[in-house]
PDB file of C-alpha atoms and ligand atoms in Angstrom:
ATOM      1  CA  MET A  15      26.517  10.297  15.739  1.00  0.00           C
ATOM      2  CA  TYR A  16      26.395  14.003  15.044  1.00  0.00           C
ATOM      3  CA  ASN A  17      22.814  15.477  16.615  1.00  0.00           C
ATOM      4  CA  LEU A  18      21.730  16.144  12.968  1.00  0.00           C
ATOM      5  CA  LEU A  19      18.036  16.302  14.468  1.00  0.00           C
ATOM      6  CA  LYS A  20      19.064  17.315  18.031  1.00  0.00           C
ATOM      7  CA  GLY A  21      15.663  18.989  19.263  1.00  0.00           C
ATOM      8  CA  LYS A  22      13.530  17.911  16.201  1.00  0.00           C
ATOM      9  CA  LYS A  23      10.426  16.027  16.615  1.00  0.00           C
ATOM     10  CA  GLY A  24       8.788  13.213  13.691  1.00  0.00           C
ATOM     11  CA  ILE A  25       6.138  10.867  12.808  1.00  0.00           C
ATOM     12  CA  ILE A  26       7.533   7.913  11.073  1.00  0.00           C
ATOM     13  CA  PHE A  27       5.266   5.642   9.296  1.00  0.00           C
ATOM     14  CA  GLY A  28       5.697   2.144   8.154  1.00  0.00           C
ATOM     15  CA  ALA A  29       8.189   0.134  10.845  1.00  0.00           C
ATOM     16  CA  LEU A  30       6.720  -3.416  10.732  1.00  0.00           C
ATOM     17  CA  ASP A  31       9.478  -4.993  11.397  1.00  0.00           C
ATOM     18  CA  SER A  32      13.810  -5.023  11.635  1.00  0.00           C
ATOM     19  CA  ASN A  33      14.092  -5.383   7.687  1.00  0.00           C
ATOM     20  CA  SER A  34      11.956  -2.645   7.249  1.00  0.00           C
ATOM     21  CA  ILE A  35      13.438   0.697   5.963  1.00  0.00           C
ATOM     22  CA  ALA A  36      11.237   2.649   8.244  1.00  0.00           C
ATOM     23  CA  TRP A  37      12.688   0.584  11.367  1.00  0.00           C
ATOM     24  CA  LYS A  38      16.261   1.840  10.401  1.00  0.00           C
ATOM     25  CA  VAL A  39      15.408   5.740   9.970  1.00  0.00           C
ATOM     26  CA  ALA A  40      13.500   5.725  13.759  1.00  0.00           C
ATOM     27  CA  GLU A  41      17.014   4.230  14.673  1.00  0.00           C
ATOM     28  CA  ARG A  42      18.876   6.383  13.398  1.00  0.00           C
ATOM     29  CA  ALA A  43      16.307   9.544  14.215  1.00  0.00           C
ATOM     30  CA  HIS A  44      16.550   8.353  17.993  1.00  0.00           C
ATOM     31  CA  GLU A  45      20.668   8.512  17.637  1.00  0.00           C
ATOM     32  CA  GLU A  46      20.741  11.761  16.175  1.00  0.00           C
ATOM     33  CA  GLY A  47      18.624  13.104  19.004  1.00  0.00           C
ATOM     34  CA  ALA A  48      15.418  13.082  17.236  1.00  0.00           C
ATOM     35  CA  GLU A  49      11.828  12.071  19.137  1.00  0.00           C
ATOM     36  CA  PHE A  50       9.182  11.152  17.642  1.00  0.00           C
ATOM     37  CA  VAL A  51       5.685   9.206  17.241  1.00  0.00           C
ATOM     38  CA  LEU A  52       5.441   5.442  15.452  1.00  0.00           C
ATOM     39  CA  THR A  53       2.802   4.706  13.565  1.00  0.00           C
ATOM     40  CA  ASN A  54       1.717   1.859  11.353  1.00  0.00           C
ATOM     41  CA  ALA A  55      -1.904   0.046  10.197  1.00  0.00           C
ATOM     42  CA  PRO A  56      -3.495  -1.996  12.985  1.00  0.00           C
ATOM     43  CA  ILE A  57      -2.676  -5.047  10.767  1.00  0.00           C
ATOM     44  CA  GLY A  58       1.000  -4.457  10.499  1.00  0.00           C
ATOM     45  CA  MET A  59       1.099  -3.996  14.145  1.00  0.00           C
ATOM     46  CA  ARG A  60      -0.379  -7.180  15.082  1.00  0.00           C
ATOM     47  CA  MET A  61       1.916  -8.700  12.240  1.00  0.00           C
ATOM     48  CA  GLY A  62       5.156  -6.997  13.356  1.00  0.00           C
ATOM     49  CA  THR A  63       7.075  -6.066  16.143  1.00  0.00           C
ATOM     50  CA  ILE A  64       6.623  -2.451  16.069  1.00  0.00           C
ATOM     51  CA  ASN A  65       6.375  -2.399  20.012  1.00  0.00           C
ATOM     52  CA  GLN A  66       9.979  -3.116  20.226  1.00  0.00           C
ATOM     53  CA  LEU A  67      11.083  -0.339  18.520  1.00  0.00           C
ATOM     54  CA  ALA A  68       9.097   1.885  20.272  1.00  0.00           C
ATOM     55  CA  GLU A  69      10.448   0.402  23.798  1.00  0.00           C
ATOM     56  CA  GLN A  70      14.123   0.319  21.975  1.00  0.00           C
ATOM     57  CA  THR A  71      13.982   4.137  20.963  1.00  0.00           C
ATOM     58  CA  GLY A  72      11.660   5.698  23.598  1.00  0.00           C
ATOM     59  CA  SER A  73       8.474   6.370  21.517  1.00  0.00           C
ATOM     60  CA  GLN A  74       4.542   6.078  21.587  1.00  0.00           C
ATOM     61  CA  VAL A  75       2.668   3.888  19.069  1.00  0.00           C
ATOM     62  CA  ILE A  76      -0.378   5.483  17.526  1.00  0.00           C
ATOM     63  CA  PRO A  77      -2.099   3.098  15.270  1.00  0.00           C
ATOM     64  CA  ALA A  78      -3.687   4.071  11.706  1.00  0.00           C
ATOM     65  CA  ASP A  79      -4.483   3.292   8.499  1.00  0.00           C
ATOM     66  CA  ALA A  80      -3.277   5.824   6.320  1.00  0.00           C
ATOM     67  CA  THR A  81      -5.917   5.609   3.637  1.00  0.00           C
ATOM     68  CA  SER A  82      -8.039   6.795   6.947  1.00  0.00           C
ATOM     69  CA  MET A  83      -8.503  10.718   7.162  1.00  0.00           C
ATOM     70  CA  GLU A  84     -10.302  10.129  10.776  1.00  0.00           C
ATOM     71  CA  ASP A  85      -7.393   8.272  11.728  1.00  0.00           C
ATOM     72  CA  LEU A  86      -4.492  10.493  10.116  1.00  0.00           C
ATOM     73  CA  GLN A  87      -5.888  13.492  12.181  1.00  0.00           C
ATOM     74  CA  ASN A  88      -6.012  11.209  15.594  1.00  0.00           C
ATOM     75  CA  LEU A  89      -2.250  10.447  14.775  1.00  0.00           C
ATOM     76  CA  VAL A  90      -1.375  14.133  14.108  1.00  0.00           C
ATOM     77  CA  ASP A  91      -3.260  15.610  16.806  1.00  0.00           C
ATOM     78  CA  LYS A  92      -1.712  13.199  19.764  1.00  0.00           C
ATOM     79  CA  SER A  93       1.575  13.428  18.121  1.00  0.00           C
ATOM     80  CA  MET A  94       1.758  16.835  18.682  1.00  0.00           C
ATOM     81  CA  GLU A  95       0.266  16.433  22.182  1.00  0.00           C
ATOM     82  CA  ILE A  96       2.795  13.270  22.785  1.00  0.00           C
ATOM     83  CA  LEU A  97       5.552  15.392  21.426  1.00  0.00           C
ATOM     84  CA  GLY A  98       4.771  18.983  22.973  1.00  0.00           C
ATOM     85  CA  GLY A  99       4.311  20.890  19.684  1.00  0.00           C
ATOM     86  CA  LYS A 100       4.802  21.045  15.814  1.00  0.00           C
ATOM     87  CA  ILE A 101       6.169  18.331  13.912  1.00  0.00           C
ATOM     88  CA  ASP A 102       9.506  18.803  11.903  1.00  0.00           C
ATOM     89  CA  PHE A 103       9.443  15.635   9.879  1.00  0.00           C
ATOM     90  CA  VAL A 104       7.705  12.999   9.033  1.00  0.00           C
ATOM     91  CA  LEU A 105       8.438   9.637   6.785  1.00  0.00           C
ATOM     92  CA  HIS A 106       5.661   7.644   4.724  1.00  0.00           C
ATOM     93  CA  SER A 107       7.199   4.211   4.322  1.00  0.00           C
ATOM     94  CA  ILE A 108       3.993   2.558   2.695  1.00  0.00           C
ATOM     95  CA  GLY A 109       3.450   0.212  -0.296  1.00  0.00           C
ATOM     96  CA  MET A 110       1.247  -2.789  -0.822  1.00  0.00           C
ATOM     97  CA  SER A 111      -0.564  -3.842  -3.987  1.00  0.00           C
ATOM     98  CA  VAL A 112      -3.318  -6.490  -3.652  1.00  0.00           C
ATOM     99  CA  ASN A 113      -2.467  -7.677  -7.130  1.00  0.00           C
ATOM    100  CA  VAL A 114       0.484  -8.319  -6.691  1.00  0.00           C
ATOM    101  CA  ARG A 115      -0.167 -10.232  -3.188  1.00  0.00           C
ATOM    102  CA  LYS A 116      -2.955 -11.886  -4.934  1.00  0.00           C
ATOM    103  CA  GLY A 117      -0.479 -12.743  -8.148  1.00  0.00           C
ATOM    104  CA  ASN A 118      -2.481 -11.052 -10.501  1.00  0.00           C
ATOM    105  CA  HIS A 119      -0.757 -10.216 -14.001  1.00  0.00           C
ATOM    106  CA  TYR A 120       0.045  -6.410 -14.635  1.00  0.00           C
ATOM    107  CA  THR A 121      -2.413  -7.124 -17.700  1.00  0.00           C
ATOM    108  CA  ASP A 122      -5.005  -8.718 -16.209  1.00  0.00           C
ATOM    109  CA  GLN A 123      -5.818  -6.903 -12.664  1.00  0.00           C
ATOM    110  CA  ASN A 124      -8.599  -7.024 -10.517  1.00  0.00           C
ATOM    111  CA  TYR A 125      -9.509  -3.064  -9.960  1.00  0.00           C
ATOM    112  CA  ASP A 126     -10.889  -3.480  -6.776  1.00  0.00           C
ATOM    113  CA  PHE A 127      -7.336  -4.341  -5.576  1.00  0.00           C
ATOM    114  CA  THR A 128      -5.984  -1.599  -8.077  1.00  0.00           C
ATOM    115  CA  THR A 129      -7.915   0.894  -6.359  1.00  0.00           C
ATOM    116  CA  LYS A 130      -6.907  -0.106  -3.060  1.00  0.00           C
ATOM    117  CA  GLY A 131      -3.487  -0.509  -3.745  1.00  0.00           C
ATOM    118  CA  TRP A 132      -3.571   2.664  -5.224  1.00  0.00           C
ATOM    119  CA  ASP A 133      -5.075   4.039  -2.491  1.00  0.00           C
ATOM    120  CA  VAL A 134      -2.714   2.499   0.446  1.00  0.00           C
ATOM    121  CA  SER A 135       0.700   3.220  -1.737  1.00  0.00           C
ATOM    122  CA  ALA A 136      -0.277   6.565  -3.600  1.00  0.00           C
ATOM    123  CA  VAL A 137      -3.059   8.722  -2.490  1.00  0.00           C
ATOM    124  CA  SER A 138      -2.451   8.026   1.463  1.00  0.00           C
ATOM    125  CA  PHE A 139       0.716  10.378   0.500  1.00  0.00           C
ATOM    126  CA  HIS A 140      -1.851  13.217  -0.125  1.00  0.00           C
ATOM    127  CA  LYS A 141      -3.849  12.418   2.887  1.00  0.00           C
ATOM    128  CA  VAL A 142      -1.437  12.685   5.299  1.00  0.00           C
ATOM    129  CA  MET A 143       0.113  15.646   3.840  1.00  0.00           C
ATOM    130  CA  ASN A 144      -3.570  16.946   3.799  1.00  0.00           C
ATOM    131  CA  VAL A 145      -4.033  16.274   7.237  1.00  0.00           C
ATOM    132  CA  LEU A 146      -0.893  17.996   8.364  1.00  0.00           C
ATOM    133  CA  TYR A 147      -0.896  20.680   6.135  1.00  0.00           C
ATOM    134  CA  ASN A 148      -4.824  21.942   7.165  1.00  0.00           C
ATOM    135  CA  SER A 149      -4.162  21.401  10.705  1.00  0.00           C
ATOM    136  CA  ASN A 150      -1.068  23.666  10.441  1.00  0.00           C
ATOM    137  CA  ALA A 151       0.947  20.869  12.437  1.00  0.00           C
ATOM    138  CA  MET A 152       4.371  21.333  10.637  1.00  0.00           C
ATOM    139  CA  ASN A 153       6.972  23.551  11.534  1.00  0.00           C
ATOM    140  CA  GLU A 154       8.810  26.514   9.014  1.00  0.00           C
ATOM    141  CA  TRP A 155      11.570  24.309   7.490  1.00  0.00           C
ATOM    142  CA  GLY A 156      10.424  20.816   7.793  1.00  0.00           C
ATOM    143  CA  SER A 157      10.586  18.096   5.901  1.00  0.00           C
ATOM    144  CA  ILE A 158       8.496  15.525   4.244  1.00  0.00           C
ATOM    145  CA  VAL A 159       9.880  12.253   2.670  1.00  0.00           C
ATOM    146  CA  ALA A 160       8.656   9.455   0.845  1.00  0.00           C
ATOM    147  CA  LEU A 161       9.814   6.365  -0.182  1.00  0.00           C
ATOM    148  CA  THR A 162       9.871   5.218  -3.942  1.00  0.00           C
ATOM    149  CA  TYR A 163      11.585   2.892  -6.508  1.00  0.00           C
ATOM    150  CA  MET A 164      12.537   3.449  -9.958  1.00  0.00           C
ATOM    151  CA  ALA A 165      10.281   2.009 -11.635  1.00  0.00           C
ATOM    152  CA  ALA A 166       7.440   4.720 -11.467  1.00  0.00           C
ATOM    153  CA  GLN A 167      10.201   6.023 -14.778  1.00  0.00           C
ATOM    154  CA  ARG A 168      10.922   2.664 -16.467  1.00  0.00           C
ATOM    155  CA  VAL A 169       9.680  -1.023 -16.717  1.00  0.00           C
ATOM    156  CA  PHE A 170      10.204  -3.643 -14.294  1.00  0.00           C
ATOM    157  CA  PRO A 171       7.540  -5.952 -15.486  1.00  0.00           C
ATOM    158  CA  ASP A 172       7.149  -7.698 -12.180  1.00  0.00           C
ATOM    159  CA  TYR A 173       6.708  -4.402 -10.258  1.00  0.00           C
ATOM    160  CA  ASN A 174       3.055  -4.476 -11.117  1.00  0.00           C
ATOM    161  CA  ASP A 175       1.034  -1.917 -10.228  1.00  0.00           C
ATOM    162  CA  MET A 176       3.466  -0.670  -7.855  1.00  0.00           C
ATOM    163  CA  ALA A 177       5.420   0.850 -10.936  1.00  0.00           C
ATOM    164  CA  ASP A 178       1.954   3.118 -11.310  1.00  0.00           C
ATOM    165  CA  ASN A 179       1.420   3.637  -7.712  1.00  0.00           C
ATOM    166  CA  LYS A 180       5.056   4.835  -7.390  1.00  0.00           C
ATOM    167  CA  SER A 181       4.667   7.483 -10.096  1.00  0.00           C
ATOM    168  CA  TYR A 182       1.674   8.620  -8.799  1.00  0.00           C
ATOM    169  CA  LEU A 183       3.307   9.225  -5.419  1.00  0.00           C
ATOM    170  CA  GLU A 184       6.149  11.033  -6.846  1.00  0.00           C
ATOM    171  CA  SER A 185       3.650  13.454  -9.117  1.00  0.00           C
ATOM    172  CA  ILE A 186       1.704  13.926  -5.435  1.00  0.00           C
ATOM    173  CA  ALA A 187       5.278  14.990  -4.022  1.00  0.00           C
ATOM    174  CA  ARG A 188       5.735  17.539  -6.510  1.00  0.00           C
ATOM    175  CA  SER A 189       1.734  19.052  -6.836  1.00  0.00           C
ATOM    176  CA  PHE A 190       1.743  19.220  -3.057  1.00  0.00           C
ATOM    177  CA  GLY A 191       5.354  19.908  -2.427  1.00  0.00           C
ATOM    178  CA  TYR A 192       4.610  23.298  -3.742  1.00  0.00           C
ATOM    179  CA  PHE A 193       1.647  24.273  -1.936  1.00  0.00           C
ATOM    180  CA  PHE A 194       3.451  23.171   1.573  1.00  0.00           C
ATOM    181  CA  GLY A 195       6.568  25.409   0.508  1.00  0.00           C
ATOM    182  CA  ARG A 196       4.926  28.147  -0.713  1.00  0.00           C
ATOM    183  CA  ASP A 197       2.615  28.060   2.133  1.00  0.00           C
ATOM    184  CA  GLN A 198       4.317  26.360   5.228  1.00  0.00           C
ATOM    185  CA  LYS A 199       7.970  26.817   4.437  1.00  0.00           C
ATOM    186  CA  VAL A 200       8.143  23.046   4.198  1.00  0.00           C
ATOM    187  CA  ARG A 201      10.059  20.785   2.020  1.00  0.00           C
ATOM    188  CA  VAL A 202       8.176  17.767   0.571  1.00  0.00           C
ATOM    189  CA  ASN A 203      10.666  14.882  -2.005  1.00  0.00           C
ATOM    190  CA  THR A 204      10.725  11.093  -2.402  1.00  0.00           C
ATOM    191  CA  ILE A 205      13.728   9.030  -1.984  1.00  0.00           C
ATOM    192  CA  SER A 206      14.282   6.373  -4.801  1.00  0.00           C
ATOM    193  CA  GLN A 207      15.751   3.388  -3.313  1.00  0.00           C
ATOM    194  CA  SER A 208      17.230   0.929  -4.443  1.00  0.00           C
ATOM    195  CA  PRO A 209      15.669  -3.116  -4.205  1.00  0.00           C
ATOM    196  CA  THR A 210      15.954  -3.888  -0.766  1.00  0.00           C
ATOM    197  CA  ALA A 211      14.965  -7.037   1.306  1.00  0.00           C
ATOM    198  CA  THR A 212      12.003  -6.112   3.661  1.00  0.00           C
ATOM    199  CA  THR A 213       9.036  -7.191   3.811  1.00  0.00           C
ATOM    200  CA  ALA A 214       7.225  -5.449   0.736  1.00  0.00           C
ATOM    201  CA  GLY A 215      10.158  -5.586  -1.443  1.00  0.00           C
ATOM    202  CA  GLN A 216      10.668  -9.483  -1.272  1.00  0.00           C
ATOM    203  CA  GLY A 217       6.611  -9.467  -1.990  1.00  0.00           C
ATOM    204  CA  VAL A 218       7.834  -8.207  -5.644  1.00  0.00           C
ATOM    205  CA  LYS A 219       8.205 -11.912  -8.165  1.00  0.00           C
ATOM    206  CA  GLY A 220      11.479 -12.591  -8.971  1.00  0.00           C
ATOM    207  CA  PHE A 221      13.189 -10.275  -6.438  1.00  0.00           C
ATOM    208  CA  ASP A 222      16.065 -12.377  -6.108  1.00  0.00           C
ATOM    209  CA  GLY A 223      17.023 -12.063  -9.550  1.00  0.00           C
ATOM    210  CA  PHE A 224      15.843  -8.461  -9.562  1.00  0.00           C
ATOM    211  CA  ILE A 225      18.138  -7.138  -6.374  1.00  0.00           C
ATOM    212  CA  ARG A 226      21.323  -9.604  -8.040  1.00  0.00           C
ATOM    213  CA  TYR A 227      20.547  -7.556 -11.008  1.00  0.00           C
ATOM    214  CA  ALA A 228      20.696  -4.016  -9.811  1.00  0.00           C
ATOM    215  CA  GLU A 229      23.881  -5.046  -7.241  1.00  0.00           C
ATOM    216  CA  GLU A 230      25.618  -5.959 -10.678  1.00  0.00           C
ATOM    217  CA  MET A 231      24.613  -3.252 -12.825  1.00  0.00           C
ATOM    218  CA  SER A 232      25.427  -0.352  -9.968  1.00  0.00           C
ATOM    219  CA  PRO A 233      28.599   1.147  -9.737  1.00  0.00           C
ATOM    220  CA  LEU A 234      28.480   0.965  -5.933  1.00  0.00           C
ATOM    221  CA  GLY A 235      26.489  -1.821  -5.642  1.00  0.00           C
ATOM    222  CA  ASN A 236      22.851  -1.512  -3.942  1.00  0.00           C
ATOM    223  CA  ALA A 237      22.186   0.770  -1.275  1.00  0.00           C
ATOM    224  CA  THR A 238      20.737  -0.725   2.064  1.00  0.00           C
ATOM    225  CA  ALA A 239      18.146  -0.125   4.216  1.00  0.00           C
ATOM    226  CA  LEU A 240      20.425   1.304   7.146  1.00  0.00           C
ATOM    227  CA  GLU A 241      22.302   3.642   4.260  1.00  0.00           C
ATOM    228  CA  CYS A 242      18.773   4.551   2.792  1.00  0.00           C
ATOM    229  CA  ALA A 243      18.128   5.416   6.528  1.00  0.00           C
ATOM    230  CA  ASP A 244      21.479   7.440   6.715  1.00  0.00           C
ATOM    231  CA  TYR A 245      20.244   9.719   3.315  1.00  0.00           C
ATOM    232  CA  THR A 246      16.595   9.996   4.955  1.00  0.00           C
ATOM    233  CA  ILE A 247      18.446  11.667   7.946  1.00  0.00           C
ATOM    234  CA  THR A 248      20.771  14.399   5.553  1.00  0.00           C
ATOM    235  CA  MET A 249      16.986  14.843   4.003  1.00  0.00           C
ATOM    236  CA  PHE A 250      15.365  15.611   7.677  1.00  0.00           C
ATOM    237  CA  SER A 251      18.243  17.762   8.968  1.00  0.00           C
ATOM    238  CA  ASP A 252      18.749  21.421   8.234  1.00  0.00           C
ATOM    239  CA  LEU A 253      21.244  20.553   6.601  1.00  0.00           C
ATOM    240  CA  THR A 254      19.431  19.918   2.868  1.00  0.00           C
ATOM    241  CA  LYS A 255      16.517  23.505   3.617  1.00  0.00           C
ATOM    242  CA  LYS A 256      16.079  24.180   0.075  1.00  0.00           C
ATOM    243  CA  VAL A 257      15.871  20.819  -1.384  1.00  0.00           C
ATOM    244  CA  SER A 258      12.079  20.413  -2.623  1.00  0.00           C
ATOM    245  CA  LEU A 259       9.855  18.702  -5.251  1.00  0.00           C
ATOM    246  CA  GLN A 260      12.966  16.381  -5.892  1.00  0.00           C
ATOM    247  CA  ASN A 261      13.272  12.628  -6.756  1.00  0.00           C
ATOM    248  CA  LEU A 262      16.340  11.766  -5.023  1.00  0.00           C
ATOM    249  CA  PHE A 263      17.425   7.951  -6.629  1.00  0.00           C
ATOM    250  CA  HIS A 264      19.573   6.597  -3.684  1.00  0.00           C
ATOM    251  CA  ASP A 265      20.625   3.418  -5.418  1.00  0.00           C
ATOM    252  CA  GLY A 266      24.268   3.244  -6.123  1.00  0.00           C
ATOM    253  CA  GLY A 267      24.122   5.017  -9.420  1.00  0.00           C
ATOM    254  CA  PHE A 268      22.160   2.569 -10.915  1.00  0.00           C
ATOM    255  CA  SER A 269      19.236   4.869 -12.540  1.00  0.00           C
ATOM    256  CA  ASN A 270      21.790   6.110 -14.764  1.00  0.00           C
ATOM    257  CA  MET A 271      23.690   3.123 -16.277  1.00  0.00           C
ATOM    258  CA  GLY A 272      22.844   1.612 -19.576  1.00  0.00           C
ATOM    259  CA  ILE A 273      25.127  -1.672 -19.466  1.00  0.00           C
ATOM    260  CA  SER A 274      28.169  -2.304 -16.555  1.00  0.00           C
ATOM    261  CA  THR A 275      30.840  -4.495 -17.457  1.00  0.00           C
ATOM    262  CA  LYS A 276      30.061  -7.440 -14.571  1.00  0.00           C
ATOM    263  CA  VAL A 277      26.494  -7.526 -16.320  1.00  0.00           C
ATOM    264  CA  MET A 278      27.887  -7.678 -19.949  1.00  0.00           C
ATOM    265  CA  GLU A 279      29.798 -10.554 -18.918  1.00  0.00           C
ATOM    266  CA  ASN A 280      26.474 -12.683 -19.144  1.00  0.00           C
ATOM    267  CA  PHE A 281      26.303 -11.653 -22.968  1.00  0.00           C
ATOM    268  CA  SER A 282      29.985 -12.801 -24.227  1.00  0.00           C
ATOM    269  CA  GLY A 283      29.889 -14.456 -27.621  1.00  0.00           C
ATOM    270  CA  GLU A 284      29.128 -13.893 -31.146  1.00  0.00           C
ATOM    271  CA  TYR A 285      25.821 -12.548 -31.990  1.00  0.00           C
TER     272      TYR A 285
HETATM  273  N1  NAD B 315      12.473  -2.687  -0.109  1.00  0.00           N
HETATM  274  C1  NAD B 315      12.546  -2.564  -1.393  1.00  0.00           C
HETATM  275  O1  NAD B 315      13.194  -2.981  -2.750  1.00  0.00           O
HETATM  276  C2  NAD B 315      12.202  -1.035  -1.455  1.00  0.00           C
HETATM  277  C3  NAD B 315      12.606  -0.254  -2.748  1.00  0.00           C
HETATM  278  C4  NAD B 315      12.349   0.984  -3.019  1.00  0.00           C
HETATM  279  C5  NAD B 315      10.901   1.627  -2.404  1.00  0.00           C
HETATM  280  N2  NAD B 315      10.752   0.706  -1.178  1.00  0.00           N
HETATM  281  C6  NAD B 315       9.766   1.559  -0.468  1.00  0.00           C
HETATM  282  O2  NAD B 315      10.132   1.595   0.560  1.00  0.00           O
HETATM  283  C7  NAD B 315       8.721   1.841   1.460  1.00  0.00           C
HETATM  284  C8  NAD B 315       8.748   0.901   2.580  1.00  0.00           C
HETATM  285  O3  NAD B 315       8.910  -0.588   2.335  1.00  0.00           O
HETATM  286  P1  NAD B 315      10.055  -1.050   3.468  1.00  0.00           P
HETATM  287  O4  NAD B 315      10.507  -2.535   1.952  1.00  0.00           O
HETATM  288  O5  NAD B 315      10.644  -1.072   4.088  1.00  0.00           O
HETATM  289  O6  NAD B 315       8.618  -2.242   3.084  1.00  0.00           O
HETATM  290  P2  NAD B 315       8.160  -3.284   4.808  1.00  0.00           P
HETATM  291  O7  NAD B 315       6.885  -4.213   3.970  1.00  0.00           O
HETATM  292  O8  NAD B 315       8.644  -3.295   6.065  1.00  0.00           O
HETATM  293  O9  NAD B 315       7.355  -1.511   4.705  1.00  0.00           O
HETATM  294  C9  NAD B 315       5.437  -1.342   3.952  1.00  0.00           C
HETATM  295  C10 NAD B 315       5.071  -1.109   5.281  1.00  0.00           C
HETATM  296  O10 NAD B 315       3.720  -0.104   5.174  1.00  0.00           O
HETATM  297  C11 NAD B 315       2.962  -0.357   6.129  1.00  0.00           C
HETATM  298  N3  NAD B 315       1.327   0.019   5.739  1.00  0.00           N
HETATM  299  C12 NAD B 315       0.397  -0.829   4.321  1.00  0.00           C
HETATM  300  N4  NAD B 315      -0.758  -1.035   4.453  1.00  0.00           N
HETATM  301  C13 NAD B 315      -0.550   0.488   5.269  1.00  0.00           C
HETATM  302  C14 NAD B 315      -1.699   1.090   5.500  1.00  0.00           C
HETATM  303  N5  NAD B 315      -3.231   1.257   4.931  1.00  0.00           N
HETATM  304  N6  NAD B 315      -1.486   2.204   6.367  1.00  0.00           N
HETATM  305  C15 NAD B 315      -0.281   2.427   6.705  1.00  0.00           C
HETATM  306  N7  NAD B 315       0.433   1.848   6.594  1.00  0.00           N
HETATM  307  C16 NAD B 315       0.698   0.426   5.687  1.00  0.00           C
HETATM  308  C17 NAD B 315       2.922  -2.134   6.410  1.00  0.00           C
HETATM  309  O11 NAD B 315       2.082  -2.073   7.753  1.00  0.00           O
HETATM  310  C18 NAD B 315       4.552  -1.715   6.050  1.00  0.00           C
HETATM  311  O12 NAD B 315       4.867  -1.548   7.428  1.00  0.00           O
HETATM  312  C19 NAD B 315       7.531   1.620   0.704  1.00  0.00           C
HETATM  313  O13 NAD B 315       6.967   2.557  -0.165  1.00  0.00           O
HETATM  314  C20 NAD B 315       8.331   0.551  -0.630  1.00  0.00           C
HETATM  315  O14 NAD B 315       7.678   0.840  -1.864  1.00  0.00           O
HETATM  316  C21 NAD B 315      10.760  -0.161  -0.721  1.00  0.00           C
END
């Protein structure tokens, strides 16, 4: 390991179980010398195994529903107490669509569910940054990252209303990132990750076909959760200080592909 995060303090949202991308980020951050607080929604804590990760990484867990300003304020205040100072890095690794869960088609949504999913998956990022910014909780040259997916730019029909949530999330990164950079020298980016076999990922209808297609389209193959963690660590390190307001594709090259020879093989023969 390289001590890339030696002396850095962070908050990591969204480690549900050992498949979670946030779980891998926590493991890698620990290996690179960081100290951090883990957090998840109370229901996520009951369903998952976050306490095991806390033990493994010597971290404390503070429950917070990322849609609740009160929970977020408590999280940020307590994290600064526990870590003994301001925060250097934050990972927002949160996504949930009630329409997807309930099997509602994109063209026939329940808008209460739409609003709930938007709040959890997108507005929560604004709320997290609101609390950090107004509490002056981030150190200069700190780094904030949220995870996203390319359905924000291109059509993936079964990604449903999460596509809209991800567009909104990426826009928040730019808009809030401007003020965070200008006023507090903190950078804000989104990482657009390949399909990954996690609880949230597998909630997408037709996930197996989806992940296989992306694998065959990408010149380097899909990026794994661990590879995503590695990339996220570089974004938290001092090696990427001037990268901000970006949506960074971490997808084995998928996002710039038109067609690959492997996928072409499925369409051979006369037209
Ligand atoms: N898995 C993929 O294919 C993939 C691809 C690109 C981007 N992403 C994104 O990566 C992020 C992490 O997802 P994952 O794939 O690791 O799945 P995951 O299911 O392990 O993580 C999602 C997390 O969101 C948390 N969460 C849900 N509601 C919350 C709330 N109200 N407050 C706080 N936390 C809440 C869950 O408890 C869970 O820990 C998400 O933003 C997801 O959209 C995933």
